[in-house]
Coordinates of C-alpha atoms in Angstrom, one line a residue:
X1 CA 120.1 -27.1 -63.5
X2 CA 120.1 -30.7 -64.4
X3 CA 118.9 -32.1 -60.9
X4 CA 117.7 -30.9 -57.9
X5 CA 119.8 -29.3 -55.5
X6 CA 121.1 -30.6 -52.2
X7 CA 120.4 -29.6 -49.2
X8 CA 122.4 -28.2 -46.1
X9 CA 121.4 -31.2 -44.4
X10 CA 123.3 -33.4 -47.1
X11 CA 126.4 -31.6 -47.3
X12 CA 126.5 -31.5 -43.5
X13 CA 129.6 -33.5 -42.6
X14 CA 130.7 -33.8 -45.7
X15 CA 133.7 -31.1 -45.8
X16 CA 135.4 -29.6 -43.1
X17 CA 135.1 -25.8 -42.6
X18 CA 138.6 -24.5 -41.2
X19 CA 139.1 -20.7 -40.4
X20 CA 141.9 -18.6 -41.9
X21 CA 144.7 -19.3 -39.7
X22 CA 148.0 -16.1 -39.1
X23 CA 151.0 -16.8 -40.6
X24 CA 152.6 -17.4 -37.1
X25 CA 150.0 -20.3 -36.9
X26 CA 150.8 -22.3 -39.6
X27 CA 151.6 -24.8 -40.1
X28 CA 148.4 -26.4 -38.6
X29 CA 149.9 -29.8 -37.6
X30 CA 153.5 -31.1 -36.9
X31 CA 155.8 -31.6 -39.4
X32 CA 153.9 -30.6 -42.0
X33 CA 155.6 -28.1 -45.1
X34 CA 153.8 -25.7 -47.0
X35 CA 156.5 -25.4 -49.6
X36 CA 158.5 -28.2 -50.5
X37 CA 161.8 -28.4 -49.3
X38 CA 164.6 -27.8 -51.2
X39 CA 166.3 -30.7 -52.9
X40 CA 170.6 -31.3 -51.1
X41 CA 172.4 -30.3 -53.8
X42 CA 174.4 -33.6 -54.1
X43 CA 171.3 -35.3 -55.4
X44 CA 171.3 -33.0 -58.2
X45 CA 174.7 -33.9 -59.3
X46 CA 173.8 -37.6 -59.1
X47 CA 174.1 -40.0 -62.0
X48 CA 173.7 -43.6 -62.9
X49 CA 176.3 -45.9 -65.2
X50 CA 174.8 -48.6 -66.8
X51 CA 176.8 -51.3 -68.6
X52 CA 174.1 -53.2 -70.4
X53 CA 174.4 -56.1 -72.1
X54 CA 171.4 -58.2 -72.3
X55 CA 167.7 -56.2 -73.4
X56 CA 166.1 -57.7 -70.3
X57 CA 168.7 -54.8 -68.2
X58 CA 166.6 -51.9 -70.1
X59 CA 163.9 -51.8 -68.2
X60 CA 166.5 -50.0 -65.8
X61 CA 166.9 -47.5 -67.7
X62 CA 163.4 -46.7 -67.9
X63 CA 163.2 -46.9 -64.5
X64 CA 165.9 -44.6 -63.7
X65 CA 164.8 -42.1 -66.1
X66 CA 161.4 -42.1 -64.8
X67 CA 162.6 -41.7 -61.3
X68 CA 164.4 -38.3 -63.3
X69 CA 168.0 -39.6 -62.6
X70 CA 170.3 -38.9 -65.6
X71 CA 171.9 -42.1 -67.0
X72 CA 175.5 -42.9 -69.1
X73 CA 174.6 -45.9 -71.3
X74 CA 177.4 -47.7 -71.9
X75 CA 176.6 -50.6 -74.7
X76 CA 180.0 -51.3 -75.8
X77 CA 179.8 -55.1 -74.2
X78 CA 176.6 -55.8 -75.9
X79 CA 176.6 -57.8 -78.8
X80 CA 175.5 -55.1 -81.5
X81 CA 171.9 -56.7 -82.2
X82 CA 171.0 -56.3 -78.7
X83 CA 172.8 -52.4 -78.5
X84 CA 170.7 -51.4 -80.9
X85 CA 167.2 -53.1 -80.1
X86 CA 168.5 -51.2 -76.3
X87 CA 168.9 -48.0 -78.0
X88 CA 165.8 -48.5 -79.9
X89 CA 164.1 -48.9 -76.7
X90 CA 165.7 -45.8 -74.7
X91 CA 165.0 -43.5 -77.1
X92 CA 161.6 -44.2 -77.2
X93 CA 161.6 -44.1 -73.2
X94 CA 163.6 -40.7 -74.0
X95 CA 161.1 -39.1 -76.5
X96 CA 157.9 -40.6 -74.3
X97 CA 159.3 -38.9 -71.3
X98 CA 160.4 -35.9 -72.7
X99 CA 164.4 -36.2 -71.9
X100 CA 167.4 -35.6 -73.9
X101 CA 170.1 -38.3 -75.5
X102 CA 173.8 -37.2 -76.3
X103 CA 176.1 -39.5 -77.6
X104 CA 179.0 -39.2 -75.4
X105 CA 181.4 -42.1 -77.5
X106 CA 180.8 -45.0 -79.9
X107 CA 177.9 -47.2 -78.2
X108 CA 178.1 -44.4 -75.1
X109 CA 175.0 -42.1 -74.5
X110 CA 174.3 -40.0 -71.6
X111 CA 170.2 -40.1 -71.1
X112 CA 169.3 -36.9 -69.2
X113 CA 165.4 -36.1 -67.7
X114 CA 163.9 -33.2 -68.3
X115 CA 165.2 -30.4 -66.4
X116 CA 168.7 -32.0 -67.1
X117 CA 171.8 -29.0 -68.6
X118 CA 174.3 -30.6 -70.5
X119 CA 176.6 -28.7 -71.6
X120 CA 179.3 -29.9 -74.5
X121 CA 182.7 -28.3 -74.0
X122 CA 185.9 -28.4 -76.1
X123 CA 189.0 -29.9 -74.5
X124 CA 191.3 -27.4 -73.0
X125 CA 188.7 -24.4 -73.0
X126 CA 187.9 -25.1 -69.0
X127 CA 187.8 -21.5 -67.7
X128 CA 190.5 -20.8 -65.2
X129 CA 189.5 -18.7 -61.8

């Protein structure tokens, strides 16, 4: 060993001991979850539009992405020296956090977190029930 060893005396205090507990006796204190809940399943289908058309706006997308929202990036109003120093910027925000980028039009992208399915269908081949 590299030093000398401490004492009962010195850990005394230091961490709680807590007995093993029943399964009808936990959890030990209100309101507390073992498991995390499960997420409503209308935040799942949530997504943010973005009209951007100045660079200081892409910080939102960032922000959004970060926060795993999926975002449509619509650049169409920006002037086309600040759409592409926006895309330049998400992308890198894309490939940093790991997401996906589909181009969903010309100067349209759809920015999806990790996690995210997108799935490209064909006009007219919806399946019918």
């Amino acid at each position: 060993m590299n030093g000398p060893d401490a004492t009962d005396e010195q850990w005394e205090g230091l961490a709680e001991v807590v007995p093993l507990r029943g399964s009808s006796e936990w959890p030990s204190w209100p309101d507390h979850r073992a498991l995390p809940e499960e997420e409503p399943a209308e935040e799942a289908r949530r997504f943010i539009v973005l009209r951007v058309q100045t660079f200081a706006d892409a910080r939102e997308v960032a922000e959004y992405l970060m926060a795993q929202l999926p975002v449509l990036l619509d650049l169409s109003s920006a002037d086309a020296d600040v759409a592409k120093r926006i895309l330049d910027f998400s992308s890198g925000v894309v490939f940093g956090l790991g997401s996906g980028m589909h181009r969903v039009d010309t100067n349209v992208f759809l920015l999806a977190p990790t996690g995210t399915e997108v799935a490209e269908e064909v006009a007219g081949s919806v399946p019918r029930s």
